[in-house]
Coordinates of N, CA, C and O in Angstrom, one line a residue:
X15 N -57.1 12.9 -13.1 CA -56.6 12.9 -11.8 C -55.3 13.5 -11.7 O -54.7 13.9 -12.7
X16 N -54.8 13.6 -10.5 CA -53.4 14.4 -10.7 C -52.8 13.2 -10.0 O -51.7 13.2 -9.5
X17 N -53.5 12.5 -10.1 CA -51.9 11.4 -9.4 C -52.1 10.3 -10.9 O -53.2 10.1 -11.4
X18 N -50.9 9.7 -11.3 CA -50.9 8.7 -12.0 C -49.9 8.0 -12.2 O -48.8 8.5 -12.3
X19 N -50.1 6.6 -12.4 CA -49.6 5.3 -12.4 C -48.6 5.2 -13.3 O -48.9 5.0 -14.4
X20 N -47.0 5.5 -12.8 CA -46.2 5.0 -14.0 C -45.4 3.8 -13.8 O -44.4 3.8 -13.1
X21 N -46.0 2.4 -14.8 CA -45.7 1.5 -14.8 C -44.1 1.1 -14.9 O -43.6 0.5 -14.1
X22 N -43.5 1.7 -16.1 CA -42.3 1.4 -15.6 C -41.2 1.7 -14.4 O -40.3 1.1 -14.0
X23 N -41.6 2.9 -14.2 CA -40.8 3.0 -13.0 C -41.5 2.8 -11.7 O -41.1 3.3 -10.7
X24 N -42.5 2.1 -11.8 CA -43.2 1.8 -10.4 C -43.5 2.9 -9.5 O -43.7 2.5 -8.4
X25 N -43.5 4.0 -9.4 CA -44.0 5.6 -9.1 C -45.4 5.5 -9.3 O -46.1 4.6 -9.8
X26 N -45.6 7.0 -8.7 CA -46.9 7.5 -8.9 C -46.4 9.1 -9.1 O -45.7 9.8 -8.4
X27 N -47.0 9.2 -10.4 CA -46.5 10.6 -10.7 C -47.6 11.9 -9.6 O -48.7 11.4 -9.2
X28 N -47.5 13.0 -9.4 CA -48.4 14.0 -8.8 C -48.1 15.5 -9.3 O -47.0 16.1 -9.1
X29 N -48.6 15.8 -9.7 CA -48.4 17.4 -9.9 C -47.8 18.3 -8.7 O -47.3 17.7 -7.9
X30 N -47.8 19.3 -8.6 CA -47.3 19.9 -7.5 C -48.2 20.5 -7.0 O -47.8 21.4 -6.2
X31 N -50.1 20.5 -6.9 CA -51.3 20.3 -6.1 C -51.1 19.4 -5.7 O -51.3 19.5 -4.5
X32 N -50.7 18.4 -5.9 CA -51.0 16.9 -5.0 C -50.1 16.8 -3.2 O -50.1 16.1 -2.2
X33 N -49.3 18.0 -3.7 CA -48.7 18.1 -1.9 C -49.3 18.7 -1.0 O -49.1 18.5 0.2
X34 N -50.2 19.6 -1.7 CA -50.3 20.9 -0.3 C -50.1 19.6 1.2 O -49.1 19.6 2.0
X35 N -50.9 19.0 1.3 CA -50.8 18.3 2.9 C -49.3 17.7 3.5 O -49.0 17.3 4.6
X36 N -48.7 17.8 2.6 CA -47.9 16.4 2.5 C -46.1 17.7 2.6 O -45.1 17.2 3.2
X37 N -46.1 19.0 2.0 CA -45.3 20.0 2.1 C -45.8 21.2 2.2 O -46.9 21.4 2.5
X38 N -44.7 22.4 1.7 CA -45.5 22.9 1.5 C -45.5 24.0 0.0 O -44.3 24.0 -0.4
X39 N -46.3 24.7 -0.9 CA -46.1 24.8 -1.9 C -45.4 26.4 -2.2 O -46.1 27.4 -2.0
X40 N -44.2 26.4 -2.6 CA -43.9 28.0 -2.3 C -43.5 28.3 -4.0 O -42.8 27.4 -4.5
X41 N -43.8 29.5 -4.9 CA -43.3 29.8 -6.3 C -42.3 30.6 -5.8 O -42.4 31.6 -5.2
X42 N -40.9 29.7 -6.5 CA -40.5 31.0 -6.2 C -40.3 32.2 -7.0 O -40.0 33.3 -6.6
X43 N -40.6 31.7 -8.5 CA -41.1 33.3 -9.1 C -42.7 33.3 -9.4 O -43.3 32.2 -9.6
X44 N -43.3 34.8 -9.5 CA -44.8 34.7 -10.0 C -45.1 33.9 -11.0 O -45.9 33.0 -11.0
X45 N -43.9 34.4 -12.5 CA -44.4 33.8 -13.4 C -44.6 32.2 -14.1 O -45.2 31.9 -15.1
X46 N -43.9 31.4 -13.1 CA -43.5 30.4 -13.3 C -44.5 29.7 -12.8 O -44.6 29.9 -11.6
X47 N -45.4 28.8 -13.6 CA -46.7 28.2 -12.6 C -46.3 26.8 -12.5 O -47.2 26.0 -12.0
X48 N -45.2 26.3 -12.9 CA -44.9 25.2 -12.7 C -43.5 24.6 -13.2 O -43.1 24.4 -14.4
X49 N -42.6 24.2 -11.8 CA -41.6 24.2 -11.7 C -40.8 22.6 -11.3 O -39.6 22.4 -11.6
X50 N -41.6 21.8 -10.8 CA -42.1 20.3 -9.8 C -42.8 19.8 -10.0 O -43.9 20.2 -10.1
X51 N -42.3 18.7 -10.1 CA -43.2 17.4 -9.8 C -42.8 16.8 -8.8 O -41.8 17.0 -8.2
X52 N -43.7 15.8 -8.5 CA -42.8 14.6 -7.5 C -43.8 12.8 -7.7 O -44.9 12.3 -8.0
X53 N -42.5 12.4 -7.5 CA -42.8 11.0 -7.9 C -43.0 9.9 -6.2 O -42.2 10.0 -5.3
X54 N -43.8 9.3 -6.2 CA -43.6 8.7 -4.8 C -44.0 7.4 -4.9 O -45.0 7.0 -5.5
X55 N -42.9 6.5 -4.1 CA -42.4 5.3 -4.2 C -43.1 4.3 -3.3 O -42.6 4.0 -2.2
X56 N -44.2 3.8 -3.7 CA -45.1 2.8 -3.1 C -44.4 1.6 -2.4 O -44.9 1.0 -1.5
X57 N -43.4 1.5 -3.0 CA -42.0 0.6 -1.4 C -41.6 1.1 -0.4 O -41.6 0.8 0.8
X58 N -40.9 2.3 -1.2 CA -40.2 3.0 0.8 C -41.1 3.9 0.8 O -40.6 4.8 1.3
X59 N -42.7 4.5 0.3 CA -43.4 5.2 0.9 C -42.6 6.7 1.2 O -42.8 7.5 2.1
X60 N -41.6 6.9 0.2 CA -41.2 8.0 0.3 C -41.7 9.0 -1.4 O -42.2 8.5 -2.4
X61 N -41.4 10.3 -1.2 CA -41.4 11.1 -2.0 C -40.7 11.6 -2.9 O -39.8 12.0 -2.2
X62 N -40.4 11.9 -3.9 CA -39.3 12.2 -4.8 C -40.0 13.9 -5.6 O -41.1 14.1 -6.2
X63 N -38.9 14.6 -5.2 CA -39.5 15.8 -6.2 C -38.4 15.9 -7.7 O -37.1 15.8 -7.5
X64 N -38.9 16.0 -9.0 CA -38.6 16.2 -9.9 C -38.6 17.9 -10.7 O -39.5 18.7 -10.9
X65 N -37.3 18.1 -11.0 CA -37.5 19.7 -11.8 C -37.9 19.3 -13.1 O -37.7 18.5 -13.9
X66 N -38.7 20.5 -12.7 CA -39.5 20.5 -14.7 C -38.4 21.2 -15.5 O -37.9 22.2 -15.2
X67 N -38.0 20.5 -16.6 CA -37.0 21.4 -17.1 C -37.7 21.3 -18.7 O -38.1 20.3 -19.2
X68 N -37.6 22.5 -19.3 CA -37.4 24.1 -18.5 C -38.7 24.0 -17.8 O -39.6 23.2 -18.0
X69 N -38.6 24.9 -17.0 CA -40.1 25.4 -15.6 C -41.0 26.0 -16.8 O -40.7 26.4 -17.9
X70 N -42.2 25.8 -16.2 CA -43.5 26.2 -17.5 C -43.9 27.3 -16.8 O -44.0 27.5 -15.6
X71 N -44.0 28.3 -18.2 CA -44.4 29.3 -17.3 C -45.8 30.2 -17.9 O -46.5 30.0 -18.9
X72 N -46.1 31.1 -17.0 CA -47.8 31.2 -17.8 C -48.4 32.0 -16.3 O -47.6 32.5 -15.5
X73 N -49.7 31.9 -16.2 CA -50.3 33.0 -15.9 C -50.5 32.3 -14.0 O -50.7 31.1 -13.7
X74 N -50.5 33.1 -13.5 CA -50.2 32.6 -11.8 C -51.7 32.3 -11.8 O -52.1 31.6 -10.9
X75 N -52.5 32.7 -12.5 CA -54.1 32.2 -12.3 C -54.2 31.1 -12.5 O -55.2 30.6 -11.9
X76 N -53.3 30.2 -13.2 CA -53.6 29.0 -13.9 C -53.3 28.0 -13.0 O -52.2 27.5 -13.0
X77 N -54.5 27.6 -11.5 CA -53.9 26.7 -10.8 C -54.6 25.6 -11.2 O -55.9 25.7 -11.4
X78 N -53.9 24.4 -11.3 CA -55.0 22.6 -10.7 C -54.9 22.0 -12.5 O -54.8 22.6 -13.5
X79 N -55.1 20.8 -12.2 CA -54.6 20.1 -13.2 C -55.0 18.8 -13.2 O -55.2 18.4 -12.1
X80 N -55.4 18.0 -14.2 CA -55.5 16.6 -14.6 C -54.7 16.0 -15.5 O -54.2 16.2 -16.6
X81 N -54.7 14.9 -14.6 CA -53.3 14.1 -15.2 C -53.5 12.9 -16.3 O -54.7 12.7 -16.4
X82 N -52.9 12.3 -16.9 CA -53.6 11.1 -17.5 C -51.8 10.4 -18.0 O -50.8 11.1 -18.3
X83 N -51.8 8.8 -18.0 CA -51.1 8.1 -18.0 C -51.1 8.2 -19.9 O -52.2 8.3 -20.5
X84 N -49.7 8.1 -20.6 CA -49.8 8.6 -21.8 C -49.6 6.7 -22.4 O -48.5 6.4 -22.1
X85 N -50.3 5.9 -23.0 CA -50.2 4.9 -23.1 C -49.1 4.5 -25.0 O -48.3 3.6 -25.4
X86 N -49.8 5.9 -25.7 CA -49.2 5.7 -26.8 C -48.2 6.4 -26.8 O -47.9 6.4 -28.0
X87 N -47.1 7.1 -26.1 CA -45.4 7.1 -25.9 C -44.9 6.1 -26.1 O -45.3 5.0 -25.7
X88 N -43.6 6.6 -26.9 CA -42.6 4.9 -27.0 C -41.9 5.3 -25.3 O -42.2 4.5 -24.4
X89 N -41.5 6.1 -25.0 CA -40.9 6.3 -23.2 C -42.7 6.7 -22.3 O -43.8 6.8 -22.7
X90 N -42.2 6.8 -21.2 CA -42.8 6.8 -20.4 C -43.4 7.9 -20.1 O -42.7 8.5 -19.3
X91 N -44.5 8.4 -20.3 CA -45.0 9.5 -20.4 C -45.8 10.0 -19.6 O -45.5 9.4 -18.5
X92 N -47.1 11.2 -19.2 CA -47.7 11.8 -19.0 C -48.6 13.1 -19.4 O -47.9 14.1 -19.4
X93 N -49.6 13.3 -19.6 CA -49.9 14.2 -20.1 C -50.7 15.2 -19.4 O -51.5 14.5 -18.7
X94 N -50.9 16.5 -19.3 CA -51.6 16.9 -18.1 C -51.7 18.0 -19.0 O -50.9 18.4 -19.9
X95 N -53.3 18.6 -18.6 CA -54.1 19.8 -18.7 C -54.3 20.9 -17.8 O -55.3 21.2 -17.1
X96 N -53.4 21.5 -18.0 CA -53.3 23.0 -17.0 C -54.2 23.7 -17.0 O -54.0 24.6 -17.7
X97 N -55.5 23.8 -16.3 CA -56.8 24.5 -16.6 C -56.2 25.9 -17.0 O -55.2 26.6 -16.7
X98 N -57.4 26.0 -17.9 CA -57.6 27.5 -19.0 C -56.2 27.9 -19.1 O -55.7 29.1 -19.1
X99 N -55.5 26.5 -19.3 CA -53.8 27.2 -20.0 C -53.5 26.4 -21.3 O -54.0 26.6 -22.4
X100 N -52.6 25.5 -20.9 CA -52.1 24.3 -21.5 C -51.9 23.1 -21.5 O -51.6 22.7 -20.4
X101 N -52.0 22.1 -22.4 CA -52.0 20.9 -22.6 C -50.3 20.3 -22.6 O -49.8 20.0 -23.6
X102 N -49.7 20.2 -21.5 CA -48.3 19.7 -20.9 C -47.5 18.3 -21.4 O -47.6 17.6 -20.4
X103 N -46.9 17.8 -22.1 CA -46.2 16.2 -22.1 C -45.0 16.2 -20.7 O -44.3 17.2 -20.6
X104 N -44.8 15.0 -19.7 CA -44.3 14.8 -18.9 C -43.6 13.4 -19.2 O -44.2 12.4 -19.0
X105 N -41.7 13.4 -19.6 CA -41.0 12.3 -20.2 C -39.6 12.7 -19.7 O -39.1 13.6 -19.2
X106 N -39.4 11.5 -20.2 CA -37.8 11.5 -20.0 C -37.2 12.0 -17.9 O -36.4 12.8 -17.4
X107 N -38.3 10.9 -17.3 CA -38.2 10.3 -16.4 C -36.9 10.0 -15.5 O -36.7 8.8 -15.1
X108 N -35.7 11.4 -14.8 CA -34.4 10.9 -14.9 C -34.8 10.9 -12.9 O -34.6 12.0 -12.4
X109 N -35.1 10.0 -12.0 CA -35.2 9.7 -10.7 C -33.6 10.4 -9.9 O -33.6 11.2 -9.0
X110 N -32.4 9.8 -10.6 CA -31.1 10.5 -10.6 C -30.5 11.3 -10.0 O -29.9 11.4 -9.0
X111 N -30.9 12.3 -11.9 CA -30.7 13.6 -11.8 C -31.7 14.6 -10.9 O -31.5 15.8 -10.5
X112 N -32.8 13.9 -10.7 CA -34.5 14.3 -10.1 C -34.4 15.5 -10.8 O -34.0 16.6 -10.4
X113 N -35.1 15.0 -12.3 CA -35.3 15.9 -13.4 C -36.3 15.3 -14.2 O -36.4 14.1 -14.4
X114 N -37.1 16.3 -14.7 CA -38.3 15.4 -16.0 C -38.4 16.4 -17.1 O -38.5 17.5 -16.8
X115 N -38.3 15.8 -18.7 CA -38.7 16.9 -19.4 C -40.6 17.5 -19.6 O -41.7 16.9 -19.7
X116 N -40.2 19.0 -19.7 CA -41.7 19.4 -20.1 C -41.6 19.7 -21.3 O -40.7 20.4 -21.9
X117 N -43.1 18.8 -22.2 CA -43.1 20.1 -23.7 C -44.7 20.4 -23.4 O -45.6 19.8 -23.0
X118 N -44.4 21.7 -24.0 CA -45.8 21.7 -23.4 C -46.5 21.8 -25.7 O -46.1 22.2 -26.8
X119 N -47.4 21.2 -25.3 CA -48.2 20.6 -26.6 C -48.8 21.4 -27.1 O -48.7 21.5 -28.3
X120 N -49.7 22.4 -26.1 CA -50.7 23.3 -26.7 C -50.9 24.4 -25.5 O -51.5 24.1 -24.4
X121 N -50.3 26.2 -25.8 CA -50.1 26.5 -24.9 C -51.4 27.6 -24.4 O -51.5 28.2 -23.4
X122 N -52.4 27.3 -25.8 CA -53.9 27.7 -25.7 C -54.9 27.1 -25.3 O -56.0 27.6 -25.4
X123 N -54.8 25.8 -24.8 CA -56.0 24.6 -24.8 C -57.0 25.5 -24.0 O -58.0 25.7 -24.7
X124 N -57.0 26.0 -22.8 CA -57.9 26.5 -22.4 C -58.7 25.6 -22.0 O -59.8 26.2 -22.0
X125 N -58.9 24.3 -21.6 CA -59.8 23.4 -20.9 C -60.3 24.4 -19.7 O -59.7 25.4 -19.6
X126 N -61.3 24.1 -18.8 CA -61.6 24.3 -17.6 C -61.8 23.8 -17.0 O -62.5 22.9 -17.3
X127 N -61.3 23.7 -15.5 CA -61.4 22.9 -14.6 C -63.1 22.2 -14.2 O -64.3 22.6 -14.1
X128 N -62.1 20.9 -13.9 CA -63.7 20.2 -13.8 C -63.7 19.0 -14.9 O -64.6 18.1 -14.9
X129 N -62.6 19.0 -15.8 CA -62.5 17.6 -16.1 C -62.0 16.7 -16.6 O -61.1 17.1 -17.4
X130 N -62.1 15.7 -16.6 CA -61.5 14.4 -16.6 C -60.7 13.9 -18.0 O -61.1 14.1 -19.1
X131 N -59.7 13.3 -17.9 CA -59.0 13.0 -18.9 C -58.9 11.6 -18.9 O -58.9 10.7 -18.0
X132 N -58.6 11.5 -20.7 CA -58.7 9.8 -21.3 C -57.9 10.0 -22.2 O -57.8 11.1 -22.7
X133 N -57.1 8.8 -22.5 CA -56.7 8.5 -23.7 C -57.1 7.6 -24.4 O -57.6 6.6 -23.9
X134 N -57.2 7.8 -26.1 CA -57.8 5.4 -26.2 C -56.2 6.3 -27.2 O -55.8 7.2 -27.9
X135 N -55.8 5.2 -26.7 CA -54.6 4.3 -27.4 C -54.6 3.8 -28.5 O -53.5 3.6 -29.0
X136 N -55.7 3.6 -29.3 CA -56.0 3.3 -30.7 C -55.8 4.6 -31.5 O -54.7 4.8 -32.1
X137 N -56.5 5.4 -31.4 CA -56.5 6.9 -31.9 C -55.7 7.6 -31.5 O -55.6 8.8 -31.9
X138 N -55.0 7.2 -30.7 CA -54.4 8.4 -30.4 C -54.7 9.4 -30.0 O -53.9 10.3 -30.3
X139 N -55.7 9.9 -29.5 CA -56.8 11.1 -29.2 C -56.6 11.2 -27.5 O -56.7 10.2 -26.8
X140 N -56.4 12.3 -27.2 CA -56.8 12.9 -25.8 C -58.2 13.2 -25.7 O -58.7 13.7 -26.7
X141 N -59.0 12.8 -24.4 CA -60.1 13.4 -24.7 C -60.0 13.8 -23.5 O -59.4 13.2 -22.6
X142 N -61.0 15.5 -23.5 CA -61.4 15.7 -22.2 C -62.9 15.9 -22.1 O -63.6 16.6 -22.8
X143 N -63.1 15.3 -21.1 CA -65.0 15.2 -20.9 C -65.3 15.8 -19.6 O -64.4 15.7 -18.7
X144 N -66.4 16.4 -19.5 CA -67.0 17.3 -18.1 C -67.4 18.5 -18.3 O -67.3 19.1 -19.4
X145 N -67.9 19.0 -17.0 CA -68.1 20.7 -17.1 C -66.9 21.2 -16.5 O -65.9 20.5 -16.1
X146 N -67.1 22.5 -16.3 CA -66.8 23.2 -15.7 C -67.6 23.5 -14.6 O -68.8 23.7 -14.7
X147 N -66.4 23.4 -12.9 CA -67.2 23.1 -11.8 C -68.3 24.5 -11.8 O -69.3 24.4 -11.1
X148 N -68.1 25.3 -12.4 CA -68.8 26.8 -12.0 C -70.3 26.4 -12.7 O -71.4 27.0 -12.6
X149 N -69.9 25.2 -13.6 CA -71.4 25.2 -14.6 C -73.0 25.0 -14.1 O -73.1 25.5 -12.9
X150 N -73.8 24.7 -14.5 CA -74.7 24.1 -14.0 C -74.8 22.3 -14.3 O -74.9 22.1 -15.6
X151 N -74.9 21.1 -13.6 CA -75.1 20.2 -13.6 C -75.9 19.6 -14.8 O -77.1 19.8 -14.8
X152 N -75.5 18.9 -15.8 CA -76.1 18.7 -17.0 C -75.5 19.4 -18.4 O -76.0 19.1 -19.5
X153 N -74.4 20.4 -18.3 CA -73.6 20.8 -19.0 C -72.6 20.5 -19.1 O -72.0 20.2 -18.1
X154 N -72.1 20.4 -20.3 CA -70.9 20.1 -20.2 C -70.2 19.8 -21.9 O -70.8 20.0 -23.0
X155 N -69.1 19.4 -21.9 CA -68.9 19.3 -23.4 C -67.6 18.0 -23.1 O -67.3 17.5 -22.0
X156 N -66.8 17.7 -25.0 CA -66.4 16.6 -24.6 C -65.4 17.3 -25.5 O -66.0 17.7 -26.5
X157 N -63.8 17.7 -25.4 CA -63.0 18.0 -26.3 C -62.5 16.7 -26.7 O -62.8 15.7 -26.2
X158 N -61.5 16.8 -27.9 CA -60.7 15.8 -28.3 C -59.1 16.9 -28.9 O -59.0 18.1 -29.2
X159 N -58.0 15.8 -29.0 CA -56.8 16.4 -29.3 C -56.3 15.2 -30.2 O -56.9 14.2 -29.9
X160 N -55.9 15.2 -30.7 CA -55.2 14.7 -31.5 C -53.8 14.6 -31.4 O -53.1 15.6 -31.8
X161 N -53.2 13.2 -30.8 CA -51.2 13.0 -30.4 C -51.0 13.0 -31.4 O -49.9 13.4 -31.3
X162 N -51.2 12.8 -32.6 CA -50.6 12.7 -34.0 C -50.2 13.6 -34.7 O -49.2 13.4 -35.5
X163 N -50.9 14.7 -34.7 CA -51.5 15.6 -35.6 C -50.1 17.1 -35.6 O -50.3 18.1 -36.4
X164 N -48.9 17.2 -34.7 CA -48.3 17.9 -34.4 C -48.6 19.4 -33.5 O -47.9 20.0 -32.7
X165 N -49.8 19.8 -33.9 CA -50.5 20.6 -33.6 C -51.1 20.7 -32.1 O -51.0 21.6 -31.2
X166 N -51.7 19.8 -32.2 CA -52.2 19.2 -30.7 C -53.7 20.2 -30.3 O -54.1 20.2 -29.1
X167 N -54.5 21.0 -31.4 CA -55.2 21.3 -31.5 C -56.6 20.8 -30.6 O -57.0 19.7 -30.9
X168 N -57.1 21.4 -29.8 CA -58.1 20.7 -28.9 C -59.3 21.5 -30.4 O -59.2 22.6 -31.0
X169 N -60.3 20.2 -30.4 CA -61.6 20.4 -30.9 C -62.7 19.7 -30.2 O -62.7 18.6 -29.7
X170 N -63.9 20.7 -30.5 CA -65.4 20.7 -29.8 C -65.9 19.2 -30.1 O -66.1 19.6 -31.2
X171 N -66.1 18.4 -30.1 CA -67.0 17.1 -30.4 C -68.2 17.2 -29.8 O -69.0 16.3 -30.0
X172 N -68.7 18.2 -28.9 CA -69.8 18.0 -28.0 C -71.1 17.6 -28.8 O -71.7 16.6 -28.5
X173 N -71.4 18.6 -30.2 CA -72.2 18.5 -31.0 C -72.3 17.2 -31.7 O -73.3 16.9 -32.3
X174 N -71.4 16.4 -31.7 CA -71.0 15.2 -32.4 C -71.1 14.1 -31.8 O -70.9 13.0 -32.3
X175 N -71.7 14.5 -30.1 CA -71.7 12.8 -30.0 C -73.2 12.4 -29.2 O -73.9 13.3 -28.7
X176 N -73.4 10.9 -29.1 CA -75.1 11.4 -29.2 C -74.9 9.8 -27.7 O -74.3 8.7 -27.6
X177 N -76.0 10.6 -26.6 CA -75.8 9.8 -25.9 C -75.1 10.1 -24.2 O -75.3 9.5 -23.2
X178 N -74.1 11.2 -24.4 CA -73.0 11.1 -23.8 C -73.1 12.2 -22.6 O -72.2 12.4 -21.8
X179 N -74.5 12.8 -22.4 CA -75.1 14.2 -21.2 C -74.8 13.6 -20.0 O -74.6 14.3 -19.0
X180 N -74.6 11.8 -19.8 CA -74.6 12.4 -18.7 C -72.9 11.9 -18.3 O -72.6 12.1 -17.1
X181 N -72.2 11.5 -18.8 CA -71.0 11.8 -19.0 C -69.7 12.5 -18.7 O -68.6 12.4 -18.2
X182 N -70.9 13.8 -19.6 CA -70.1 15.3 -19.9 C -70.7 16.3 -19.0 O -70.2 17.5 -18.7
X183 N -71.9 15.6 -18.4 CA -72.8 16.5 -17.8 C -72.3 17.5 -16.3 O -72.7 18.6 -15.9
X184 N -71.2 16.4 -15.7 CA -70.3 16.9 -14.5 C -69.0 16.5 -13.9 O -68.2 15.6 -14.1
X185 N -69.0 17.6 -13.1 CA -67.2 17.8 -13.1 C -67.0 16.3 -12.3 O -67.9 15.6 -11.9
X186 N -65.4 16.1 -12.2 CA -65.2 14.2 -12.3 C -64.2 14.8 -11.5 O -63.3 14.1 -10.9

């Protein structure tokens, strides 16, 4: 999802898709596909925009994103998948300065849009499950990453798991 729940600071994190209705979305350079966030405050029902610092930058094709609440951070995290770009970390949370740091983990992941993200907390594993919306219904695959591993290497599991078609079978 691109909105998610950040417990300590009582926010809801959103990408900078999650405004079009709500603002409006302007780059102001090409190369830069992501510059903002915004955090919005379920008490005063107000908005908060945060600078990504540094601004991530990458291919203006690379729009839309899934977000997922990062459970195994000692701070308060986020992790998001930049379709057919990069696998993003979202920390150091400053409301303030209305600033957040970006690292980006993996600047090849190459996921495709269309799906859904998990953490288990035990493993420490990202997983991303679904197709791609362009696919046909019944396809699909199931990546895994690994938080531990430094690398942040997304790998195939599709072949490896038994059970899981209809799961992976469509976009979420």
């Amino acid at each position: 999802t691109m909105n998610t729940y950040l417990p300590k600071l009582d926010m809801v994190f959103t990408n900078w898709m999650g405004l079009n209705y709500c603002g409006t979305f302007v780059n102001p350079t090409p190369t830069t596909i992501l510059y903002t966030v915004w955090l919005w405050n379920p008490v005063t029902y107000a908005w908060k925009s945060l600078a990504v610092t540094p601004p991530i930058a990458g291919s203006p094709a690379s729009t839309g994103a899934q977000c997922v609440y990062d459970p195994t951070s000692a701070t308060e995290s986020v992790i998001c998948a930049i379709y057919h770009y990069a696998v993003v970390r979202f920390s150091n949370f400053n409301t303030g300065a209305g600033t957040v740091t970006a690292t980006v983990l993996n600047s090849n992941a190459g996921l495709p849009l269309g799906f859904s993200l998990v953490i288990d907390p035990d493993r420490k594993t990202l997983f991303a499950i679904g197709n791609d919306d362009a696919a046909p219904p019944g396809t699909g695959n199931i990546y895994a990453i690994d938080l531990t591993s430094g690398s942040y290497r997304v790998t195939d599991w599709t072949s490896s798991v038994v059970g899981c078609e209809d799961v992976m079978g469509y976009a979420y």
